[in-house]
Short mmCIF file of C-alpha atoms and ligand atoms in Angstrom, two decimals:
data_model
loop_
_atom_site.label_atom_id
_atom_site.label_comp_id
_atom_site.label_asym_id
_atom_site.label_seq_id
_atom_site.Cartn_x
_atom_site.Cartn_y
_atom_site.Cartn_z
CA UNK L 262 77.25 145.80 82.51
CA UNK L 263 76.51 142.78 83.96
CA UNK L 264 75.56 141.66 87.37
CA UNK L 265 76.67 138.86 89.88
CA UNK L 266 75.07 137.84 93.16
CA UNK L 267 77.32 136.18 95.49
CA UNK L 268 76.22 134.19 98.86
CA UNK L 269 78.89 134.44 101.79
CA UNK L 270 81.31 137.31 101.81
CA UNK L 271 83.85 135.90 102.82
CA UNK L 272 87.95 136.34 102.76
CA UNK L 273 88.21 133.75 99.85
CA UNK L 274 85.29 135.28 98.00
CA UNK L 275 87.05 139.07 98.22
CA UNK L 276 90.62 136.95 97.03
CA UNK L 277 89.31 135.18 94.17
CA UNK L 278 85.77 135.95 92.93
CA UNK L 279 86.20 139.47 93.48
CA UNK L 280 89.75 139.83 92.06
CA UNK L 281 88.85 137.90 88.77
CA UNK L 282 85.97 140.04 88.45
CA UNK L 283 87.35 143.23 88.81
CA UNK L 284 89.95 142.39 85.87
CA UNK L 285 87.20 141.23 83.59
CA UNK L 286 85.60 144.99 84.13
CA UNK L 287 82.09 145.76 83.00
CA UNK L 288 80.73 143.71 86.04
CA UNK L 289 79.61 144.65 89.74
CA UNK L 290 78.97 142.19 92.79
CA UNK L 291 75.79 142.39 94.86
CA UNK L 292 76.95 140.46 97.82
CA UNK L 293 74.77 138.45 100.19
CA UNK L 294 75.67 137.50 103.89
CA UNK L 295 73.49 134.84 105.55
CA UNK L 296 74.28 136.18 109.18
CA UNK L 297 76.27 138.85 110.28
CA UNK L 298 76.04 142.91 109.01
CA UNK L 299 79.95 143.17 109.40
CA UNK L 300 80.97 142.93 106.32
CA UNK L 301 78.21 145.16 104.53
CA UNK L 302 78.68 147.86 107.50
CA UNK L 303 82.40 147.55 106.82
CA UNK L 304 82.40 148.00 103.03
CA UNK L 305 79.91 150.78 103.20
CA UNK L 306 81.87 152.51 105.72
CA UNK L 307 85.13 152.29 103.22
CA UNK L 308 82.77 153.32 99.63
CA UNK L 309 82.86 149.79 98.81
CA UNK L 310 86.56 149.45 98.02
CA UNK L 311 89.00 146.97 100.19
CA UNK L 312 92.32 146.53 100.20
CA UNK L 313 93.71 142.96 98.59
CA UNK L 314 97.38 142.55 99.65
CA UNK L 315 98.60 140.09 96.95
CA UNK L 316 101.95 139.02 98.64
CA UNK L 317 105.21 140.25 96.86
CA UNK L 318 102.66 142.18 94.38
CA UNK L 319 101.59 145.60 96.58
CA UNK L 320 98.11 145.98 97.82
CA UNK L 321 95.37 146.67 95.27
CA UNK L 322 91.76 148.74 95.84
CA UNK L 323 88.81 145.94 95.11
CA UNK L 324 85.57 148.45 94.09
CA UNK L 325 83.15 145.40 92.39
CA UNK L 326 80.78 145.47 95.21
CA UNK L 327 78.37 148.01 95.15
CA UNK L 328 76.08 146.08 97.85
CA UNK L 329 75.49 144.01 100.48
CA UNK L 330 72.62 142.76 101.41
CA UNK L 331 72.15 141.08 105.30
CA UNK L 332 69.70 138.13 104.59
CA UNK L 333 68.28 137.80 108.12
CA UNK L 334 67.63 141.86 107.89
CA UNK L 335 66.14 141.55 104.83
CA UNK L 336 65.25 138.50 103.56
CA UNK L 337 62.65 139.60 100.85
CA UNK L 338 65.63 141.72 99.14
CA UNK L 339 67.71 138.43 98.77
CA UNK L 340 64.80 136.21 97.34
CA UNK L 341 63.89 139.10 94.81
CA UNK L 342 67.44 139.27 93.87
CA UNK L 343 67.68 135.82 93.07
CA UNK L 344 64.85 135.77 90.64
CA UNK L 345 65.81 139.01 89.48
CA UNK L 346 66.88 139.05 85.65
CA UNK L 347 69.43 141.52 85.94
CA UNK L 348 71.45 139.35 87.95
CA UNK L 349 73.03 136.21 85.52
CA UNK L 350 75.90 134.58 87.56
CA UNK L 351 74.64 133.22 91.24
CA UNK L 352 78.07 132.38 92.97
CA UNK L 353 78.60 130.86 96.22
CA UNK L 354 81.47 130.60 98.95
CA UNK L 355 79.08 129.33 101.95
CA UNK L 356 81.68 126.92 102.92
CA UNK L 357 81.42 122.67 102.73
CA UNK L 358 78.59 122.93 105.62
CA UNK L 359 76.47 125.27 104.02
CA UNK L 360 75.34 122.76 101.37
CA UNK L 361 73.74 120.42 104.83
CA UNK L 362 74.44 117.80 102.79
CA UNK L 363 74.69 113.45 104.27
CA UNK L 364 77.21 111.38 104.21
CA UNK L 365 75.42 110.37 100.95
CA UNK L 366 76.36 114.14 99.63
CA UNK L 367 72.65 114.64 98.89
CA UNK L 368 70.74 117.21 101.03
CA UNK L 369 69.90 116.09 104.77
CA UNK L 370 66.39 115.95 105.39
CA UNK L 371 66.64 115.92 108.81
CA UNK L 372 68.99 118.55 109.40
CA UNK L 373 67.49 120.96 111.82
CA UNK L 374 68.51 124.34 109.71
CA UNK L 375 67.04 122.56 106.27
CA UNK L 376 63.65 121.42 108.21
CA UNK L 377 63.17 124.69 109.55
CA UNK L 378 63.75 126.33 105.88
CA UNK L 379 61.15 123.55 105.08
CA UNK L 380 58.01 124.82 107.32
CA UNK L 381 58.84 128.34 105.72
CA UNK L 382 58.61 131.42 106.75
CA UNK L 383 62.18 133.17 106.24
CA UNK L 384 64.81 131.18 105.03
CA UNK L 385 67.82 130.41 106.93
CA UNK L 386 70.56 128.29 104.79
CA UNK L 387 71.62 129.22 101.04
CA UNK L 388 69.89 125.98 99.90
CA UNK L 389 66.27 127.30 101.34
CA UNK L 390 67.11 130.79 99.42
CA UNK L 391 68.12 129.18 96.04
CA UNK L 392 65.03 127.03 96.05
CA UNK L 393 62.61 129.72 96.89
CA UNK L 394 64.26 132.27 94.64
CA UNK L 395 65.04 130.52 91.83
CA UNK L 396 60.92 129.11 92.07
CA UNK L 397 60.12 132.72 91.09
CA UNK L 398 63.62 132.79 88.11
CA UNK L 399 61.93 133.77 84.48
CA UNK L 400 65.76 134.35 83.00
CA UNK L 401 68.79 131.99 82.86
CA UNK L 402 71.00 132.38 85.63
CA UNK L 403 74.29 130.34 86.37
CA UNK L 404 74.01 128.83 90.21
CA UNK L 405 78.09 128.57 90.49
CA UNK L 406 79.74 126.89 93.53
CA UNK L 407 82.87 128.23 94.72
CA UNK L 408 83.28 125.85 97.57
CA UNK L 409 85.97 123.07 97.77
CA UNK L 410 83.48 120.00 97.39
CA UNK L 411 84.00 117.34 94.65
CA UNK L 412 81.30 117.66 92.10
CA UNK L 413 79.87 121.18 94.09
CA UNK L 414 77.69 122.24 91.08
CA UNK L 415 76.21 118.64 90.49
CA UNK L 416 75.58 118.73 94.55
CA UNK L 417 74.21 122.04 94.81
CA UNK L 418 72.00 121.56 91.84
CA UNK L 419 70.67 118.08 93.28
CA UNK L 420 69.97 119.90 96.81
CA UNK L 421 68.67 122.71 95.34
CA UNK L 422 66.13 120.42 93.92
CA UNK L 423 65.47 118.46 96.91
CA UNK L 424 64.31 120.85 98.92
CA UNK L 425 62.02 122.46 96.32
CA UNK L 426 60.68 118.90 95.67
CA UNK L 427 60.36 118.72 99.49
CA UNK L 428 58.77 121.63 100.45
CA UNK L 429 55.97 121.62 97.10
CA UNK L 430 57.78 123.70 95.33
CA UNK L 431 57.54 123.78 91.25
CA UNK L 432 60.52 122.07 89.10
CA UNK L 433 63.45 124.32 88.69
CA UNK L 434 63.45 126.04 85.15
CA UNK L 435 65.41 124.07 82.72
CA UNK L 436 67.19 127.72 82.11
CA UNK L 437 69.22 126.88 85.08
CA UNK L 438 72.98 125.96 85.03
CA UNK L 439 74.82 124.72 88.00
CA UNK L 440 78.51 124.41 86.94
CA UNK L 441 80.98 121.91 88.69
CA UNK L 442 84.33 123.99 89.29
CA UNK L 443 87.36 124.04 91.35
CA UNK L 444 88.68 127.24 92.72
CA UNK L 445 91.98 127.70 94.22
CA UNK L 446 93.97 129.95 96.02
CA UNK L 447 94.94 130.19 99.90
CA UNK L 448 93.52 132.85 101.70
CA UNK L 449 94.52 133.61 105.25
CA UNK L 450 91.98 135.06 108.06
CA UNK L 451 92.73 138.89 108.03
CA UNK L 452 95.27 139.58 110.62
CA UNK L 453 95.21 143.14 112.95
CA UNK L 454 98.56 143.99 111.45
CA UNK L 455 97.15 143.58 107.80
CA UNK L 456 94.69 146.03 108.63
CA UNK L 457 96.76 148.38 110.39
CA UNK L 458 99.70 148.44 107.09
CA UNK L 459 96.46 149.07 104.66
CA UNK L 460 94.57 150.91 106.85
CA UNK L 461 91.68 149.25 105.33
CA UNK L 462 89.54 147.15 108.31
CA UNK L 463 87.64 144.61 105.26
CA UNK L 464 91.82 144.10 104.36
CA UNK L 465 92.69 140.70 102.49
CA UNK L 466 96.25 138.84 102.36
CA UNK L 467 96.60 136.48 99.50
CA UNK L 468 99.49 134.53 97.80
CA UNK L 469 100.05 135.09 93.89
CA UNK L 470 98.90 131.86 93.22
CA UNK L 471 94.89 131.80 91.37
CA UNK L 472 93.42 129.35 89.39
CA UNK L 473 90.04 128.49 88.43
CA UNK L 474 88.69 126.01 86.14
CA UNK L 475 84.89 125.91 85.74
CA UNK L 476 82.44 123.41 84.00
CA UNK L 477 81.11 124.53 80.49
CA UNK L 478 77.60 124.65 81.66
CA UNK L 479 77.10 128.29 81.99
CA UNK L 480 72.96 129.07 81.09
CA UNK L 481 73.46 132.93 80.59
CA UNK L 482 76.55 135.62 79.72
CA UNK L 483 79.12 135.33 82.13
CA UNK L 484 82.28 137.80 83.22
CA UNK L 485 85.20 137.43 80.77
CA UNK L 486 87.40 136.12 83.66
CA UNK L 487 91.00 136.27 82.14
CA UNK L 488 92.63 132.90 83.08
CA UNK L 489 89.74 131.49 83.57
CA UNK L 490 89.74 127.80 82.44
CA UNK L 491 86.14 126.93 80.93
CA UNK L 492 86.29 122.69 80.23
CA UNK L 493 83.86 120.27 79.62
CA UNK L 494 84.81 118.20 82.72
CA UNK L 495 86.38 119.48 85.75
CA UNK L 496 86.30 116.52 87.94
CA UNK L 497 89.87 115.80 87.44
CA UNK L 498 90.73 119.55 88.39
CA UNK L 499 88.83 119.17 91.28
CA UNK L 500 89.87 115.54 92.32
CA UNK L 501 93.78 116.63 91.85
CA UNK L 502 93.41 120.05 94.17
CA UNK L 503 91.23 118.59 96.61
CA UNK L 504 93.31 115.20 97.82
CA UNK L 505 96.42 117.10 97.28
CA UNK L 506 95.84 120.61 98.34
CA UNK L 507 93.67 120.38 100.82
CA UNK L 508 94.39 116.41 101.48
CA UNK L 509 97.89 117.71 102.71
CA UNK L 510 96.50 120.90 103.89
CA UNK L 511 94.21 118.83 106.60
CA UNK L 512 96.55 116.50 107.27
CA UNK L 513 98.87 119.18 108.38
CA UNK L 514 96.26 121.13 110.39
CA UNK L 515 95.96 118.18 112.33
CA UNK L 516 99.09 116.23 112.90
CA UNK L 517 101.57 120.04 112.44
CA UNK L 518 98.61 120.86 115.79
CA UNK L 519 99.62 117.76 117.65
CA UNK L 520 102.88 118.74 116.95
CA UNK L 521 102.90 122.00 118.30
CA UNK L 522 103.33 123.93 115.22
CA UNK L 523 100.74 127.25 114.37
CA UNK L 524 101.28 128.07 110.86
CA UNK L 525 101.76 125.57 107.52
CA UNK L 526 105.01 127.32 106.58
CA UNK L 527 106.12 126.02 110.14
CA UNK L 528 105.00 122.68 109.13
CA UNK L 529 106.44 121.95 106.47
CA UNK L 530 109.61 122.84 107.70
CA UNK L 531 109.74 120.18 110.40
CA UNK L 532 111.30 116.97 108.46
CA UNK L 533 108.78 114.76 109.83
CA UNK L 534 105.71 116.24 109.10
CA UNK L 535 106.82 117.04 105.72
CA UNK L 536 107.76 113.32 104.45
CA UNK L 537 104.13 112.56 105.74
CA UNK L 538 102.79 115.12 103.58
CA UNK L 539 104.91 113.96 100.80
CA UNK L 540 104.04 110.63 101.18
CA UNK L 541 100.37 111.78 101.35
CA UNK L 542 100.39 113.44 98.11
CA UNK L 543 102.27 110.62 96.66
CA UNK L 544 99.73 108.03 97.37
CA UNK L 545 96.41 109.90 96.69
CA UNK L 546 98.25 111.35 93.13
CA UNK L 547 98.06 107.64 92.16
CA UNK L 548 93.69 108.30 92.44
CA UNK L 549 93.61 110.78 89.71
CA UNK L 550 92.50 110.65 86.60
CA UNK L 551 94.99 108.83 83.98
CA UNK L 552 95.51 112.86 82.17
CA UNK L 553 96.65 114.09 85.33
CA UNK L 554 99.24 111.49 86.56
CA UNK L 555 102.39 112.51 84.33
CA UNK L 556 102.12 116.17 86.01
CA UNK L 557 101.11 114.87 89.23
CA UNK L 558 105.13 115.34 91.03
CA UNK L 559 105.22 118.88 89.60
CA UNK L 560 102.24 119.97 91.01
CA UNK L 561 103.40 118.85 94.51
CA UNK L 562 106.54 120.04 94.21
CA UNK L 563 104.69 123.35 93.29
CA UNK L 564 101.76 122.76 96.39
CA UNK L 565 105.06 123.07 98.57
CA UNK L 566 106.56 125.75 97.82
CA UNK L 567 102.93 127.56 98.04
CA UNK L 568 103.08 125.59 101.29
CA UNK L 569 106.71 127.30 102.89
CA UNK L 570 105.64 130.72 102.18
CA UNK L 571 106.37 132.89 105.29
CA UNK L 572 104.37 135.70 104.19
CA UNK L 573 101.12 134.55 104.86
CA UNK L 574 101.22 132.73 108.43
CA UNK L 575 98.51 130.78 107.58
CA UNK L 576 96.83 129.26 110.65
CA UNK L 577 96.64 125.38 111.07
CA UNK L 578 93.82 126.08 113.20
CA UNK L 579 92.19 127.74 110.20
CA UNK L 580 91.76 124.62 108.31
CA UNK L 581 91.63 122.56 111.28
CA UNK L 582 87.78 123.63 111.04
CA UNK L 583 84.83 121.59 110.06
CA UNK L 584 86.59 118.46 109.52
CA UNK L 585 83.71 116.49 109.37
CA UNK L 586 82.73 118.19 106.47
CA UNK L 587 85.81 118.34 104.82
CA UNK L 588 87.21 115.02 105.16
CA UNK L 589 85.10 112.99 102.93
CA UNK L 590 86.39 115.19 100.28
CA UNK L 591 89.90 115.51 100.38
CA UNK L 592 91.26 112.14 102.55
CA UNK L 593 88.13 109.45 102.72
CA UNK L 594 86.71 109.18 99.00
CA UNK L 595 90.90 108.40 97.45
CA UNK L 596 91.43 106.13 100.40
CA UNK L 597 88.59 104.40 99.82
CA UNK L 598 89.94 103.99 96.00
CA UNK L 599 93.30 103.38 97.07
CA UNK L 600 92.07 100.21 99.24
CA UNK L 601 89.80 99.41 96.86
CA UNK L 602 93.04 99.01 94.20
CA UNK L 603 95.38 97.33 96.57
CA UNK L 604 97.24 100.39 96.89
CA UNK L 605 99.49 101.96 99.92
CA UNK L 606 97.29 103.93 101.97
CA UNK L 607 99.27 104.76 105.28
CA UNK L 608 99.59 108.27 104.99
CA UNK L 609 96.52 108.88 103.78
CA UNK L 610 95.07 106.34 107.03
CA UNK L 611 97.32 108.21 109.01
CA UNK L 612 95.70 111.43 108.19
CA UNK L 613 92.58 110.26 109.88
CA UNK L 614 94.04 109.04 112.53
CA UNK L 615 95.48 112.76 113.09
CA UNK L 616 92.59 114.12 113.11
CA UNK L 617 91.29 111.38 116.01
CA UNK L 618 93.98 112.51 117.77
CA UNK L 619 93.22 116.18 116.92
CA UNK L 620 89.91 115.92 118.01
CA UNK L 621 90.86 113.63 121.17
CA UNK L 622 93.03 116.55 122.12
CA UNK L 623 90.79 119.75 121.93
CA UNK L 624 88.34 117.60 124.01
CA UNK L 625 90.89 116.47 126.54
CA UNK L 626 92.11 120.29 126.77
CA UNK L 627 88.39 121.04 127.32
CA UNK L 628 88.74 123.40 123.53
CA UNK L 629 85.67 123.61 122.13
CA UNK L 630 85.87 121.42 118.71
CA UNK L 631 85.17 124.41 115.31
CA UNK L 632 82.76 121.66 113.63
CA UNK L 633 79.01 121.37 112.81
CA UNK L 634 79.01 117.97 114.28
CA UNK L 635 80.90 118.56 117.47
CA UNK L 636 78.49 117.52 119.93
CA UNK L 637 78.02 114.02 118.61
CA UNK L 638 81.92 114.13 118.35
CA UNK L 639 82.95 115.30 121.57
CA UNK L 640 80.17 112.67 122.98
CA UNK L 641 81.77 110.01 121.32
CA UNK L 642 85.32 110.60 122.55
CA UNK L 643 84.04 112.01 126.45
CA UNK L 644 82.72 108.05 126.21
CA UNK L 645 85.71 107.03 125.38
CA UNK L 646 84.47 105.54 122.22
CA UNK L 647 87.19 103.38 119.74
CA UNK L 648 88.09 105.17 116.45
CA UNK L 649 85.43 103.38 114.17
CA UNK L 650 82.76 105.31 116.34
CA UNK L 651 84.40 108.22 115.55
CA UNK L 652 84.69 107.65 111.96
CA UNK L 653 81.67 106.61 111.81
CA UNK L 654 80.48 110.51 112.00
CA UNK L 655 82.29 110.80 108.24
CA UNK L 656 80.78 107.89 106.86
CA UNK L 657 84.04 105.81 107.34
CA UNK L 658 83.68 103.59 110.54
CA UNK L 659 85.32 100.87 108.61
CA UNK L 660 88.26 102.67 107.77
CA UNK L 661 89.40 102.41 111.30
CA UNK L 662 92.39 100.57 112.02
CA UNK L 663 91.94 99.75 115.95
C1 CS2 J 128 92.04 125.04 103.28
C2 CS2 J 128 91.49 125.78 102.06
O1 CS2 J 128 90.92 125.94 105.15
C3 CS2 J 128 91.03 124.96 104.41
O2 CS2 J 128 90.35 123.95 104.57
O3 CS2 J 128 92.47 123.78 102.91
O4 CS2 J 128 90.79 126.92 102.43
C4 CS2 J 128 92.61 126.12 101.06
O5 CS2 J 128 93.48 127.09 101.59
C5 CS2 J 128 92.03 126.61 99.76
O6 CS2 J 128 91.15 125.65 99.26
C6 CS2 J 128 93.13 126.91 98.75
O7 CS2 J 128 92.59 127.16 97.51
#
């Protein structure tokens, strides 16, 4: 019996993690929430079984939690957990602004949650936990990012080390992994009517659609997660689902928004938005890896048809979140490359310009802007600032094209 601690209980975490985990058997989930008690209270309340509705496949009892712990209740019980041998997989779904990293992608310094975490006392963000616990780590443990940022192991294990060399703390143990992976599969925010049908309040929808593929830098024993792809670079796994996944998946959120639409399937079903995602995915394919380009118009045939499915009304406004954060990832770093080749870009330019106009929108309907950085943005555009001010907040001021 092995152990896994996981940071951020979250839907995807309870879709993918937790599914994966469940069929290897012979492993339970200590899960960690950084804020609120409302998912521990709710799991407790149900014996630590959910319900996971995977669409067209019935609904399915989850039991591999058997705890939660609520960091700012207890956070003693998280750090000791960390270091504790028992546990020997460290996973993480704290979203792209949990890491606090720059524009650079290393940590930020001067981020007010990471400088708090710095003058100690109780920790606040996942990075200040891993670097504290891990300080105290005797065993090997695998630190393994579940988060849709390119290189996320590389960037946790870099931030990780940051703040530890920041705040005096010793070198991390060489017994340390911090695998790269890519993670996939689209999880919808639970709706009242999911949770009515199942009669299960910590309910999850997801599609049938799962696929991991994880760097072979594991330090310790690991689940045996069946499907699981274990190779010794995942950069082109991660490159190919982040420009076109969630590439077309922002671009959507913003421009199907602006278009009135609420869901993707509803996107993609208007002609116009659809040929820009096409053309989206057609352009930033032409970034990947050499390996990946033959299957490159199969997998987006395939991202649409995950895209059309009805069944899981997933929200634009869902991934319309944390742009700032997200961007970089999926639509800046292959335009850059495209541009940098000579390339067509436009749909890919266009994309940012959507979410300008996103963000111009929620300001001008006085919506508060879902974003870590929405003061400086809705600053900027209450100014009445051009577009390369705006980019500017991603680190891409001279992508603008005003
Ligand atoms: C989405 C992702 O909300 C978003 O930003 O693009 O959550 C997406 O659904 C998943 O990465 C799919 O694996």
């Amino acid at each position: 019996m092995g152990r896994i601690l996981h940071i951020g209980v979250g839907n995807f975490a309870r879709a993918h993690l937790a599914e994966y985990t469940a069929d290897a058997g012979g492993w339970r989930i200590t899960g960690v929430s950084l804020r609120s008690a409302a998912v521990r209270d709710g799991l407790r309340a149900a014996g630590h079984k959910y319900a996971l509705a995977v669409q067209g496949r019935g609904v399915r009892r989850i039991g591999v939690f058997d705890e939660v712990l609520v960091a700012p209740e207890d956070p003693g019980a998280v750090l000791a957990r960390i270091a504790d041998p028992e546990v020997a997989v460290i996973t993480l779904t704290v979203t792209e602004k949990g890491y606090h990293l720059g524009g650079d992608g290393r940590l930020d310094l001067d981020d007010a949650a990471i400088v708090a975490d710095l003058a100690g006392g109780a920790p606040r963000t996942v990075i200040g936990y891993l670097a504290r616990g891990l300080a105290a780590r005797r065993a090997p443990v695998t630190v393994l990012s579940c988060d849709n940022l390119a290189g996320n192991g590389a960037r946790l294990g870099a931030a990780v080390a940051a703040f530890g060399e920041a705040a005096g703390l010793p070198p991390l143990g060489g017994f340390i992994g911090f695998p790269s992976a890519m993670v996939d599969r689209i999880t919808p925010a639970t709706t009242d009517a999911l949770r009515a049908e199942t009669g299960c309040p910590m309910a999850v929808a997801t599609e049938p659609f799962r696929e991991w593929v994880i760097e072979d830098a594991f330090a310790g024993p690991r689940p045996d997660w069946p499907g699981v792809q274990i190779v010794p670079d995942v950069a082109p796994y991660e490159m190919r689902k982040l420009r076109m996944l969630n590439g077309a998946h922002s671009l959507l959120a913003y421009a199907g928004t602006l278009a009135g639409h609420a869901h993707v399937h509803e996107a993609v079903g208007d002609a116009d938005l659809r040929g820009r995602v096409d053309a989206l995915m057609t352009q930033t394919a032409q970034t990947l890896p050499a390996e990946m380009q033959d299957a490159a118009a199969g997998y987006a045939r395939a991202l649409m048809q995950r895209f059309e499915n009805p069944h899981l009304a997933h929200k634009l406004r869902q991934i319309a979140m944390d742009g700032s954060q997200k961007l970089p990832h999926r639509i800046v770093a292959p335009l850059r490359e495209l541009v940098a080749s000579g390339k067509d870009a436009s749909a890919l330019h266009a994309a940012l310009e959507a979410w300008l106009g996103f963000c111009r929108a929620e300001v001008a309907a006085e919506q508060p802007l879902e974003d870590p950085r929405h003061e400086e943005i809705t600053r900027l555009i209450t100014a009445g600032a051009p577009d390369s001010a705006l980019l500017g907040v991603i680190g891409a001021a001279d992508l603008a094209r005003d």
